[in-house]
Coordinates of C-alpha atoms and ligand atoms in Angstrom, one line a residue:
X674 CA 121.5 -10.2 -94.8
X675 CA 118.4 -8.0 -94.8
X676 CA 118.7 -5.0 -92.4
X677 CA 115.5 -5.8 -90.6
X678 CA 116.8 -9.1 -89.5
X679 CA 120.0 -7.6 -88.3
X680 CA 118.1 -5.1 -86.1
X681 CA 115.9 -7.9 -84.7
X682 CA 119.0 -9.8 -83.7
X683 CA 120.5 -6.9 -81.9
X684 CA 117.3 -6.4 -79.9
X685 CA 116.9 -9.9 -78.6
X686 CA 120.3 -9.8 -76.9
X687 CA 120.6 -13.4 -75.8
X688 CA 118.3 -15.1 -78.2
X689 CA 120.7 -17.2 -80.1
X690 CA 120.6 -17.4 -83.8
X691 CA 121.6 -20.6 -85.6
X692 CA 125.3 -21.0 -85.8
X693 CA 126.1 -19.1 -82.5
X694 CA 128.4 -20.7 -80.0
X695 CA 127.1 -23.7 -78.1
X696 CA 128.2 -22.3 -74.7
X697 CA 125.8 -19.4 -75.1
X698 CA 123.0 -21.8 -75.6
X699 CA 123.8 -23.6 -72.4
X700 CA 123.8 -20.5 -70.1
X701 CA 121.4 -20.6 -67.0
X702 CA 118.3 -18.3 -66.9
X703 CA 119.6 -15.7 -64.3
X704 CA 122.9 -15.3 -66.1
X705 CA 121.8 -12.2 -68.0
X706 CA 120.7 -10.4 -64.9
X707 CA 124.0 -11.1 -63.1
X708 CA 125.9 -10.0 -66.2
X709 CA 124.0 -6.7 -66.3
X710 CA 124.7 -6.1 -62.6
X711 CA 128.4 -6.7 -63.2
X712 CA 128.5 -4.4 -66.2
X713 CA 126.9 -1.6 -64.2
X714 CA 129.3 -2.0 -61.3
X715 CA 132.2 -2.0 -63.7
X716 CA 130.9 1.1 -65.4
X717 CA 130.5 2.9 -62.0
X718 CA 134.0 1.9 -61.1
X719 CA 135.4 3.3 -64.3
X720 CA 133.6 6.6 -63.9
X721 CA 134.9 6.9 -60.3
X722 CA 138.4 6.1 -61.4
X723 CA 138.2 8.7 -64.1
X724 CA 137.0 11.4 -61.7
X725 CA 139.8 10.5 -59.2
X726 CA 142.3 10.8 -62.0
X727 CA 141.0 14.2 -63.0
X728 CA 141.0 15.3 -59.4
X729 CA 144.6 14.3 -58.8
X730 CA 146.0 15.2 -62.3
X731 CA 144.1 18.2 -63.5
X732 CA 146.8 19.7 -65.8
X733 CA 147.0 17.1 -68.5
X734 CA 143.2 16.9 -68.7
X735 CA 142.8 20.7 -68.9
X736 CA 145.5 20.9 -71.5
X737 CA 143.8 18.2 -73.5
X738 CA 140.5 20.0 -73.3
X739 CA 142.2 23.3 -74.1
X740 CA 144.0 22.0 -77.2
X741 CA 140.8 20.3 -78.3
X742 CA 138.9 23.5 -78.1
X743 CA 141.9 25.4 -79.5
X744 CA 142.9 27.7 -76.6
X745 CA 146.1 26.0 -75.6
X746 CA 148.9 28.2 -74.3
X747 CA 151.2 25.1 -74.4
X748 CA 153.9 24.7 -76.9
X749 CA 152.8 21.7 -78.9
X750 CA 154.6 21.2 -82.1
X751 CA 152.6 18.2 -83.1
X752 CA 149.6 20.4 -83.2
X753 CA 151.3 22.8 -85.4
X754 CA 152.6 20.5 -88.0
X755 CA 151.1 17.3 -89.3
X756 CA 154.1 15.3 -88.9
X757 CA 155.6 13.8 -85.9
X758 CA 158.4 13.0 -88.4
X759 CA 160.6 15.9 -89.3
X760 CA 161.0 16.2 -93.0
X761 CA 162.9 18.7 -95.1
X762 CA 161.2 17.9 -98.3
X763 CA 157.7 17.3 -99.6
X764 CA 157.0 16.3 -103.2
X765 CA 154.7 18.2 -105.5
X766 CA 151.0 17.4 -105.5
X767 CA 151.2 17.3 -109.3
X768 CA 147.5 17.3 -110.3
X769 CA 146.7 20.2 -108.0
X770 CA 149.8 22.2 -109.0
X771 CA 149.0 21.7 -112.7
X772 CA 145.4 22.7 -112.1
X773 CA 146.7 26.0 -110.8
X774 CA 149.1 26.2 -113.8
X775 CA 146.1 25.8 -116.1
X776 CA 144.3 28.6 -114.2
X777 CA 147.2 30.9 -114.9
X778 CA 147.1 30.1 -118.6
X779 CA 143.3 30.8 -118.6
X780 CA 144.0 34.2 -117.1
X781 CA 147.1 35.1 -119.1
X782 CA 145.8 33.9 -122.5
X783 CA 142.7 36.1 -122.1
X784 CA 144.8 39.1 -121.2
X785 CA 147.2 38.5 -124.1
X786 CA 144.3 38.0 -126.5
X787 CA 142.4 41.1 -125.5
X788 CA 144.7 43.6 -123.8
X789 CA 148.4 42.7 -124.3
X790 CA 150.5 45.6 -123.0
X791 CA 147.7 47.4 -121.2
X792 CA 148.2 48.0 -117.5
X793 CA 145.0 46.4 -116.3
X794 CA 142.5 43.8 -117.6
X795 CA 138.7 43.7 -117.6
X796 CA 137.8 40.1 -118.3
X797 CA 134.0 40.5 -118.7
X798 CA 134.2 43.3 -121.3
X799 CA 137.4 41.7 -122.6
X800 CA 139.2 45.1 -122.6
X801 CA 142.3 46.6 -121.2
X802 CA 143.0 50.0 -119.6
X803 CA 145.9 52.0 -118.5
X804 CA 146.7 53.6 -115.2
X805 CA 147.1 57.0 -116.8
X806 CA 146.3 58.7 -120.1
X807 CA 150.0 58.8 -121.0
X808 CA 150.0 55.0 -121.8
X809 CA 150.8 51.8 -120.1
X810 CA 154.0 50.8 -118.3
X811 CA 153.7 47.1 -118.4
X812 CA 151.9 46.7 -115.1
X813 CA 150.3 43.4 -115.9
X814 CA 152.9 42.0 -118.2
X815 CA 155.8 42.6 -115.8
X816 CA 153.9 41.5 -112.8
X817 CA 153.2 38.1 -114.5
X818 CA 156.6 37.2 -116.0
X819 CA 158.2 35.4 -113.1
X820 CA 155.1 33.3 -112.6
X821 CA 155.5 32.1 -116.2
X822 CA 159.1 31.3 -115.6
X823 CA 158.3 29.4 -112.5
X824 CA 155.6 27.4 -114.3
X825 CA 157.9 26.7 -117.3
X826 CA 155.6 28.6 -119.8
X827 CA 158.3 29.1 -122.4
X828 CA 156.2 30.4 -125.3
X829 CA 154.2 32.8 -123.1
X830 CA 157.5 34.1 -121.7
X831 CA 159.1 34.5 -125.1
X832 CA 156.2 36.7 -126.2
X833 CA 156.2 38.7 -123.0
X834 CA 160.0 39.2 -123.3
X835 CA 159.5 40.4 -126.9
X836 CA 156.9 42.9 -125.6
X837 CA 159.3 44.2 -123.0
X838 CA 162.2 44.5 -125.5
X839 CA 160.2 46.2 -128.3
X840 CA 157.1 47.9 -126.9
X841 CA 157.6 48.7 -123.2
X842 CA 158.0 52.4 -122.5
X843 CA 158.6 54.1 -119.2
X844 CA 158.8 57.6 -120.7
X845 CA 155.2 58.3 -119.7
X846 CA 154.3 61.9 -118.9
X847 CA 151.9 61.4 -116.1
X848 CA 151.8 60.6 -112.4
X849 CA 152.4 57.1 -111.2
X850 CA 152.2 55.7 -107.7
X851 CA 155.7 55.3 -106.4
X852 CA 155.0 52.3 -104.2
X853 CA 152.8 50.4 -106.7
X854 CA 155.2 50.9 -109.5
X855 CA 158.1 49.7 -107.4
X856 CA 156.5 46.6 -106.0
X857 CA 154.9 45.5 -109.3
X858 CA 157.1 46.7 -112.1
X859 CA 160.6 47.1 -110.5
X860 CA 160.1 44.0 -108.3
X861 CA 158.8 42.1 -111.3
X862 CA 161.7 43.1 -113.5
X863 CA 164.3 42.1 -110.9
X864 CA 162.7 38.8 -110.3
X865 CA 162.4 38.1 -114.0
X866 CA 166.1 39.0 -114.4
X867 CA 167.1 36.5 -111.8
X868 CA 164.7 33.7 -112.9
X869 CA 165.6 34.1 -116.6
X870 CA 169.3 33.5 -115.6
X871 CA 170.2 37.1 -116.1
X872 CA 168.4 38.4 -119.2
X873 CA 169.9 41.9 -119.4
X874 CA 166.8 43.4 -120.9
X875 CA 165.1 43.1 -117.5
X876 CA 168.0 44.6 -115.7
X877 CA 168.3 47.5 -118.1
X878 CA 164.6 48.3 -117.7
X879 CA 164.9 48.0 -113.9
X880 CA 167.7 50.5 -113.8
X881 CA 165.8 52.9 -116.1
X882 CA 162.7 52.6 -114.0
X883 CA 164.5 53.1 -110.7
X884 CA 166.2 56.2 -112.1
X885 CA 162.9 57.6 -113.0
X886 CA 161.5 56.9 -109.5
X887 CA 164.5 58.4 -107.6
X888 CA 163.3 62.0 -107.7
X889 CA 160.4 61.0 -105.6
X890 CA 162.9 60.8 -102.7
X891 CA 163.9 64.4 -103.0
X892 CA 161.9 65.7 -100.1
X893 CA 163.0 67.5 -97.0
X894 CA 162.7 64.3 -94.9
X895 CA 163.8 61.8 -97.6
X896 CA 160.5 60.0 -97.5
X897 CA 159.4 59.5 -101.1
X898 CA 156.3 61.3 -102.4
X899 CA 153.3 59.1 -103.2
X900 CA 153.3 59.8 -106.9
X901 CA 155.9 60.7 -109.5
X902 CA 155.8 61.7 -113.1
X903 CA 158.0 59.1 -114.9
X904 CA 158.8 61.4 -117.8
X905 CA 159.6 64.7 -116.1
X906 CA 160.7 63.4 -112.7
X907 CA 158.4 65.8 -111.0
X908 CA 157.0 64.3 -107.8
X909 CA 153.5 65.2 -107.0
X910 CA 152.3 65.7 -103.4
X911 CA 149.4 63.5 -102.2
X912 CA 146.2 65.3 -103.4
X913 CA 143.9 63.2 -101.1
X914 CA 146.0 63.6 -98.0
X915 CA 148.0 66.8 -98.4
X916 CA 151.5 66.7 -96.9
X917 CA 151.2 63.0 -96.0
X918 CA 152.5 59.7 -97.2
X919 CA 151.4 56.2 -96.3
X920 CA 153.8 54.5 -93.9
X921 CA 153.7 51.1 -95.7
X922 CA 154.1 52.8 -99.0
X923 CA 157.4 54.5 -98.1
X924 CA 158.7 51.5 -96.3
X925 CA 158.0 48.9 -99.0
X926 CA 160.5 49.9 -101.7
X927 CA 163.6 48.7 -99.9
X928 CA 164.0 45.1 -101.0
X929 CA 163.8 46.2 -104.6
X930 CA 166.1 49.2 -104.4
X931 CA 168.7 47.4 -102.3
X932 CA 168.8 44.4 -104.6
X933 CA 169.2 46.7 -107.6
X934 CA 172.2 48.3 -105.9
X935 CA 173.6 44.9 -105.2
X936 CA 173.3 43.9 -108.9
X937 CA 174.6 47.2 -110.3
X938 CA 177.1 48.1 -107.7
X939 CA 175.5 51.5 -107.6
X940 CA 174.8 52.6 -104.0
X941 CA 172.4 55.3 -104.8
X942 CA 169.2 53.1 -104.7
X943 CA 170.3 51.5 -101.5
X944 CA 171.0 54.8 -99.7
X945 CA 167.7 56.4 -100.7
X946 CA 165.7 53.4 -99.6
X947 CA 167.6 52.8 -96.4
X948 CA 167.3 56.4 -95.4
X949 CA 163.5 56.0 -95.3
X950 CA 163.9 53.3 -92.6
X951 CA 166.3 55.6 -90.7
X952 CA 163.7 58.3 -90.7
X953 CA 161.0 55.9 -89.6
X954 CA 163.2 54.5 -86.8
X955 CA 164.0 58.0 -85.5
X956 CA 160.3 58.9 -85.6
X957 CA 159.4 55.9 -83.5
X958 CA 156.2 56.2 -81.5
X959 CA 156.5 55.4 -77.8
X960 CA 154.5 52.2 -78.0
X961 CA 156.6 50.8 -80.8
X962 CA 153.8 50.8 -83.4
X963 CA 153.5 52.7 -86.6
X964 CA 150.7 55.0 -87.6
X965 CA 149.5 54.7 -91.1
X966 CA 150.5 58.2 -92.2
X967 CA 153.7 60.2 -92.0
X968 CA 154.4 63.8 -92.6
X969 CA 156.6 64.0 -95.8
X970 CA 158.2 67.4 -94.8
X971 CA 159.3 66.5 -91.2
X972 CA 159.5 62.8 -91.4
X973 CA 157.3 62.4 -88.3
X974 CA 154.2 60.3 -87.8
X975 CA 150.9 62.1 -88.4
X976 CA 148.1 61.4 -86.0
X977 CA 146.4 58.5 -87.7
X978 CA 145.2 55.0 -87.3
X979 CA 147.5 52.1 -86.3
X980 CA 146.7 48.9 -88.1
X981 CA 148.2 45.9 -89.9
X982 CA 145.9 46.4 -92.9
X983 CA 146.0 49.1 -95.6
X984 CA 148.9 51.6 -95.4
X985 CA 150.3 49.7 -92.4
X986 CA 150.8 46.0 -93.5
X987 CA 154.0 45.8 -95.5
X988 CA 155.9 48.1 -93.2
X989 CA 156.0 45.2 -90.8
X990 CA 156.5 42.7 -93.6
X991 CA 159.5 44.5 -94.9
X992 CA 161.2 44.8 -91.5
X993 CA 161.5 41.1 -91.4
X994 CA 162.3 40.7 -95.1
X995 CA 165.1 43.3 -95.0
X996 CA 166.7 41.3 -92.3
X997 CA 166.3 38.1 -94.3
X998 CA 167.4 39.6 -97.6
X999 CA 170.9 40.2 -96.4
X1000 CA 171.3 36.9 -94.7
X1001 CA 170.7 38.2 -91.2
X1002 CA 173.6 40.5 -91.4
X1003 CA 171.8 43.8 -90.4
X1004 CA 170.7 43.5 -86.8
X1005 CA 168.9 46.8 -87.0
X1006 CA 166.0 45.3 -88.9
X1007 CA 165.8 42.4 -86.5
X1008 CA 165.6 44.8 -83.6
X1009 CA 162.9 46.9 -85.3
X1010 CA 161.0 43.8 -86.2
X1011 CA 161.2 42.2 -82.8
X1012 CA 160.1 45.5 -81.2
X1013 CA 157.2 45.9 -83.5
X1014 CA 156.0 42.3 -83.0
X1015 CA 156.2 42.8 -79.2
X1016 CA 154.0 45.9 -79.5
X1017 CA 151.6 44.2 -81.8
X1018 CA 151.1 41.5 -79.2
X1019 CA 150.7 44.0 -76.5
X1020 CA 148.3 46.3 -78.2
X1021 CA 146.6 44.7 -81.3
X1022 CA 146.3 41.0 -80.9
X1023 CA 142.8 40.1 -79.6
X1024 CA 140.5 37.0 -79.1
X1025 CA 136.9 36.9 -80.1
X1026 CA 134.3 36.5 -77.3
X1027 CA 132.8 33.1 -78.1
X1028 CA 135.2 30.9 -80.1
X1029 CA 138.4 32.7 -79.2
X1030 CA 139.5 33.4 -82.7
X1031 CA 142.8 35.3 -82.8
X1032 CA 142.7 38.5 -84.8
X1033 CA 144.4 41.9 -85.0
X1034 CA 142.4 45.0 -84.1
X1035 CA 143.0 48.6 -85.2
X1036 CA 143.7 51.6 -83.0
X1037 CA 141.9 54.8 -83.9
X1038 CA 143.1 58.1 -82.3
X1039 CA 140.4 60.3 -80.8
X1040 CA 141.0 63.8 -79.6
X1041 CA 138.9 65.3 -76.8
X1042 CA 138.1 69.1 -76.6
X1043 CA 141.1 69.6 -74.4
X1044 CA 143.3 68.2 -77.1
X1045 CA 144.1 65.0 -75.3
X1046 CA 144.5 61.9 -77.4
X1047 CA 143.1 58.5 -76.6
X1048 CA 143.1 55.4 -78.7
X1049 CA 140.0 53.4 -79.4
X1050 CA 140.3 49.7 -80.3
X1051 CA 138.3 48.7 -83.3
X1052 CA 137.7 44.9 -83.9
X1053 CA 138.2 45.1 -87.6
X1054 CA 140.6 43.2 -89.8
X1055 CA 141.3 43.7 -93.5
X1056 CA 141.9 40.7 -95.7
X1057 CA 145.3 42.3 -96.2
X1058 CA 146.3 41.4 -92.6
X1059 CA 146.2 37.7 -93.6
X1060 CA 149.8 38.0 -94.7
X1061 CA 150.7 38.3 -91.0
X1062 CA 150.1 34.7 -90.0
X1063 CA 152.7 33.3 -92.4
X1064 CA 155.0 36.2 -91.8
X1065 CA 155.0 35.6 -88.0
X1066 CA 155.7 31.9 -88.5
X1067 CA 158.6 32.8 -90.8
X1068 CA 159.9 35.4 -88.4
X1069 CA 159.7 32.9 -85.5
X1070 CA 162.0 30.5 -87.3
X1071 CA 164.5 33.3 -88.0
X1072 CA 164.5 36.0 -85.4
X1073 CA 163.0 33.7 -82.8
X1074 CA 165.2 30.7 -83.5
X1075 CA 167.8 29.2 -81.0
X1076 CA 169.2 26.9 -83.7
X1077 CA 169.7 27.3 -87.4
X1078 CA 168.0 26.0 -89.3
X1079 CA 165.0 25.0 -87.1
X1080 CA 163.3 21.7 -87.8
X1081 CA 160.2 21.3 -90.0
X1082 CA 158.0 21.9 -88.1
X1083 CA 160.0 23.6 -85.3
X1084 CA 160.6 21.5 -82.2
X1085 CA 160.3 22.4 -78.5
X1086 CA 163.6 24.0 -77.5
X1087 CA 164.4 25.3 -81.0
X1088 CA 162.6 28.6 -80.6
X1089 CA 163.0 31.4 -78.0
X1090 CA 160.1 32.6 -75.9
X1091 CA 159.2 35.3 -78.4
X1092 CA 159.7 32.8 -81.3
X1093 CA 157.2 30.5 -79.7
X1094 CA 154.8 33.4 -79.1
X1095 CA 155.1 34.5 -82.7
X1096 CA 154.7 31.0 -84.1
X1097 CA 151.6 30.3 -82.0
X1098 CA 150.0 33.6 -83.0
X1099 CA 150.9 33.0 -86.6
X1100 CA 149.3 29.6 -86.6
X1101 CA 146.2 31.0 -85.0
X1102 CA 146.0 34.0 -87.4
X1103 CA 146.2 31.6 -90.4
X1104 CA 143.4 29.6 -88.9
X1105 CA 141.3 32.8 -88.4
X1106 CA 141.8 33.8 -92.0
X1107 CA 140.7 30.4 -93.1
X1108 CA 137.7 30.6 -90.9
X1109 CA 136.6 33.8 -92.6
X1110 CA 136.2 31.8 -95.8
X1111 CA 133.1 30.3 -94.3
X1112 CA 130.8 32.2 -96.7
X1113 CA 128.4 31.2 -99.4
X1114 CA 131.1 31.3 -102.0
X1115 CA 133.9 29.9 -99.8
X1116 CA 135.8 33.2 -100.4
X1117 CA 136.7 35.6 -97.7
X1118 CA 135.6 39.3 -97.6
X1119 CA 137.8 42.3 -97.9
X1120 CA 137.1 43.4 -94.3
X1121 CA 135.9 41.4 -91.4
X1122 CA 134.5 42.7 -88.0
X1123 CA 134.7 40.6 -84.9
X1124 CA 132.3 40.3 -82.0
X1125 CA 133.2 42.2 -78.8
X1126 CA 131.2 42.1 -75.6
X1127 CA 130.1 45.7 -75.9
X1128 CA 128.7 45.5 -79.5
X1129 CA 125.2 44.8 -78.3
X1130 CA 124.6 42.3 -81.0
X1131 CA 122.6 39.2 -80.4
X1132 CA 124.7 36.1 -80.4
X1133 CA 121.9 34.2 -82.1
X1134 CA 121.9 36.6 -85.0
X1135 CA 125.5 35.8 -85.9
X1136 CA 126.3 33.3 -88.5
X1137 CA 129.1 32.4 -88.0
X1138 CA 128.9 33.7 -84.5
X1139 CA 132.2 35.5 -84.0
X1140 CA 132.7 37.6 -87.1
X1141 CA 130.6 39.4 -89.6
X1142 CA 130.6 41.6 -92.7
X1143 CA 129.6 45.1 -91.6
X1144 CA 126.7 46.7 -93.4
X1145 CA 125.8 43.7 -95.4
X1146 CA 121.9 43.5 -95.6
X1147 CA 119.8 41.1 -97.6
X1148 CA 118.4 42.7 -100.7
X1149 CA 120.7 45.8 -100.6
X1150 CA 123.8 46.5 -102.7
X1151 CA 126.7 44.9 -100.8
X1152 CA 129.1 47.1 -99.0
X1153 CA 132.8 47.4 -100.1
X1154 CA 133.7 45.1 -97.2
X1155 CA 131.8 42.2 -98.8
X1156 CA 134.0 41.8 -101.9
X1157 CA 136.7 39.4 -102.8
X1158 CA 139.1 41.0 -105.3
X1159 CA 141.3 38.0 -105.9
X1160 CA 143.6 38.9 -103.1
X1161 CA 146.5 36.6 -102.2
X1162 CA 147.2 37.2 -98.5
X1163 CA 145.6 34.0 -97.2
X1164 CA 147.2 31.7 -99.7
X1165 CA 150.5 33.5 -99.2
X1166 CA 150.4 32.6 -95.5
X1167 CA 149.3 29.0 -96.4
X1168 CA 152.3 28.6 -98.7
X1169 CA 154.7 29.8 -95.9
X1170 CA 152.9 27.7 -93.2
X1171 CA 153.1 24.7 -95.4
X1172 CA 156.8 25.2 -96.1
X1173 CA 157.5 25.5 -92.4
X1174 CA 155.4 22.6 -91.2
X1175 CA 154.8 20.3 -94.2
X1176 CA 151.3 20.0 -92.7
X1177 CA 148.9 18.9 -95.4
X1178 CA 146.1 20.8 -93.7
X1179 CA 147.5 23.9 -95.3
X1180 CA 147.4 22.3 -98.8
X1181 CA 143.8 21.3 -98.1
X1182 CA 142.9 24.8 -97.2
X1183 CA 144.6 26.2 -100.3
X1184 CA 142.8 23.7 -102.5
X1185 CA 139.5 24.7 -101.1
X1186 CA 140.2 28.4 -101.8
X1187 CA 141.4 27.5 -105.3
X1188 CA 138.2 25.6 -106.0
X1189 CA 136.1 28.5 -104.8
X1190 CA 138.0 30.9 -107.1
X1191 CA 137.4 28.5 -110.0
X1192 CA 133.7 28.1 -109.2
X1193 CA 132.9 31.8 -108.6
X1194 CA 135.5 34.1 -110.1
X1195 CA 136.3 32.3 -113.4
X1196 CA 135.1 34.0 -116.5
X1197 CA 134.4 31.3 -119.1
X1198 CA 135.7 33.4 -122.0
X1199 CA 139.0 33.9 -120.1
X1200 CA 140.4 35.5 -117.0
X1201 CA 139.0 35.8 -113.5
X1202 CA 137.0 38.6 -111.9
X1203 CA 136.4 40.0 -108.5
X1204 CA 133.3 39.0 -106.6
X1205 CA 131.1 41.8 -105.3
X1206 CA 129.6 39.8 -102.3
X1207 CA 131.2 36.7 -101.0
X1208 CA 127.9 35.7 -99.3
X1209 CA 125.9 35.7 -102.5
X1210 CA 125.4 32.7 -104.8
X1211 CA 125.5 32.9 -107.8
X1212 CA 128.2 35.4 -107.4
X1213 CA 128.0 38.8 -109.0
X1214 CA 131.2 39.7 -110.7
X1215 CA 133.0 43.0 -111.1
X1216 CA 134.8 43.5 -114.4
X1217 CA 138.3 43.6 -113.1
X1218 CA 141.2 41.1 -112.7
X1219 CA 143.8 42.7 -110.4
X1220 CA 147.4 42.2 -111.6
X1221 CA 148.2 40.4 -108.3
X1222 CA 146.0 37.5 -109.4
X1223 CA 148.7 36.4 -111.8
X1224 CA 151.7 37.7 -109.8
X1225 CA 150.7 36.6 -106.3
X1226 CA 147.5 34.5 -105.9
X1227 CA 148.2 31.9 -108.5
X1228 CA 151.9 31.9 -107.8
X1229 CA 151.5 31.2 -104.1
X1230 CA 148.9 28.5 -104.9
X1231 CA 151.2 26.9 -107.4
X1232 CA 154.1 27.0 -104.9
X1233 CA 151.9 25.5 -102.2
X1234 CA 151.4 22.4 -104.4
X1235 CA 154.9 22.3 -105.9
X1236 CA 157.9 20.4 -104.7
X1237 CA 158.9 22.1 -101.5
X1238 CA 162.5 22.6 -102.9
X1239 CA 161.3 25.2 -105.5
X1240 CA 162.2 28.7 -104.4
X1241 CA 163.2 27.7 -100.9
X1242 CA 162.6 30.2 -98.1
X1243 CA 166.2 30.2 -97.0
X1244 CA 167.4 31.3 -100.4
X1245 CA 164.7 33.7 -101.5
X1246 CA 162.7 36.5 -100.1
X1247 CA 159.4 37.4 -101.7
X1248 CA 158.7 41.1 -102.2
X1249 CA 155.2 42.2 -101.2
X1250 CA 153.9 41.5 -104.7
X1251 CA 155.3 37.9 -104.5
X1252 CA 158.3 38.5 -106.7
X1253 CA 161.1 36.2 -105.4
X1254 CA 164.5 37.9 -105.0
X1255 CA 167.6 36.0 -104.0
X1256 CA 169.0 36.4 -100.5
X1257 CA 172.6 37.8 -100.7
X1258 CA 175.5 38.9 -98.6
X1259 CA 175.7 42.6 -98.9
X1260 CA 178.7 44.3 -100.5
X1261 CA 177.7 47.7 -99.3
X1262 CA 178.7 48.9 -95.8
X1263 CA 175.7 50.8 -94.4
X1264 CA 176.6 51.7 -90.9
X1265 CA 172.8 52.0 -90.2
X1266 CA 172.1 50.8 -86.7
Ligands
DMJ1079 C1 149.5 43.6 -103.4 O1 149.6 44.6 -104.3 C2 150.6 43.7 -102.4 O2 150.7 42.5 -101.7 C3 150.5 44.8 -101.5 O3 151.5 44.8 -100.4 C4 149.2 45.0 -100.8 N1 148.3 44.0 -101.3 C5 148.2 43.7 -102.7 C6 147.4 42.5 -102.9 O4 146.3 42.3 -102.0

């Protein structure tokens, strides 16, 4: 029927078209007026009844409004997981998982073609480079092996294994970053060892590397130096920050060293790594937070920023993961973690002014002329902080659980008060991290600033209104903050959130990010590159594919879409570079409390 006719018919309300009911034809002339009066009265009665209901029952209505706007303080598991039904298993979304697998192949095959064995890859110039002049240590190869094993890429793995067996050398006479070498190479070797069902080449290399790293711990405090010469064992003080070491850097070696001790029955790695946490625990700041620098001589905190981003992030991540790694058997990590999460909630968690986005601020120390210190809150969040949403949710189901295991998603009564607090904050932080993908490319920037009432910025000028990329100006070269360097933290949290809720919303978010990466970061000749400005289309690319693209970003995306029984979170703990290590019952008595 033509649309015009339809419209006509709606207008002439009681004009009866052919084929309408006979009764309507026989209605008296004043009938429509009476009907209208009745409808109005009925409408007024409804409104009055509604107002009375709100007046006498304000709470459910406010809660409904709150949760609709997103501010709810109520525990509402149905809001946090898709399912009312509790499920322990979700099948793979095979097409999406395989698309991620194809992306990994696109990245790996380009690297293998152009730069096999080099530490880093530059996909636009199709070249490789090494971290030092002394030659590569397998940074990219080792960081990628467990992803190949996970994806079942047998041929690629066979060639990578051959490279490790025949060409990999750690006898490199130059300075290597202790932390980066541990998380990428040692972590990668240990995970490859486990996932390859115990290929001894990986374990031998892991032992060799750990032995070469050990001299870094020979400092007065026991905190490891930032860099170490892998050939001579000479550890080099930090040139940029003399006498200092990054807190996250010294406290993010423990999963790897401890697991190596477990595998080899050699306590030395465990003792050295554990001692670092002992020193940090003793140096505790009164508010329970960690500054980002420590003094390597005395093992005390140096006056420096407190943040969950660079140099702070994985300190908090590894407190929880050390507790998980040994099956909850070391209460000291649980206590330190709970203490830190309490302090984070007290001092760092903030809400934005307009849309109440949850974020973590940074504290910057300021000294007045009398030497007094005060702390200034900066509404700035690194992309790195996006690990925290998933981590808080995971922590809530372990240190904040009243039953084991908790349901998927957790139900009312299964979490303690702090568990509920952490879960809720975790869910909100994941949401915030997703919201910061609202850019021209759909990718999130390296650093985000949030609106605060005193910033003097016009609300109208803000798009989106509650966060912005500082220093970004039309027509000028984009600031560092505006880049997306293929970082994994948001998809890491999405993977954990999905596993703990089975909420398809997290898969949808992940798919959106993956599509943006494909659209803007993919280099047609092979590989993926960093984007210089997430708010510029077409995107300008930087000639670098970070190794964590293959070790973390694509692995977490793959796992997000894979069968939820792959690498279950109650059997594996992921190191900070996404290398899964099995949870075990410790054979070493530590006495650390
Ligand atoms: C990775 O190397 C590790 O996750 C590390 O902890 C910090 N972040 C990068 C990736 O963004």
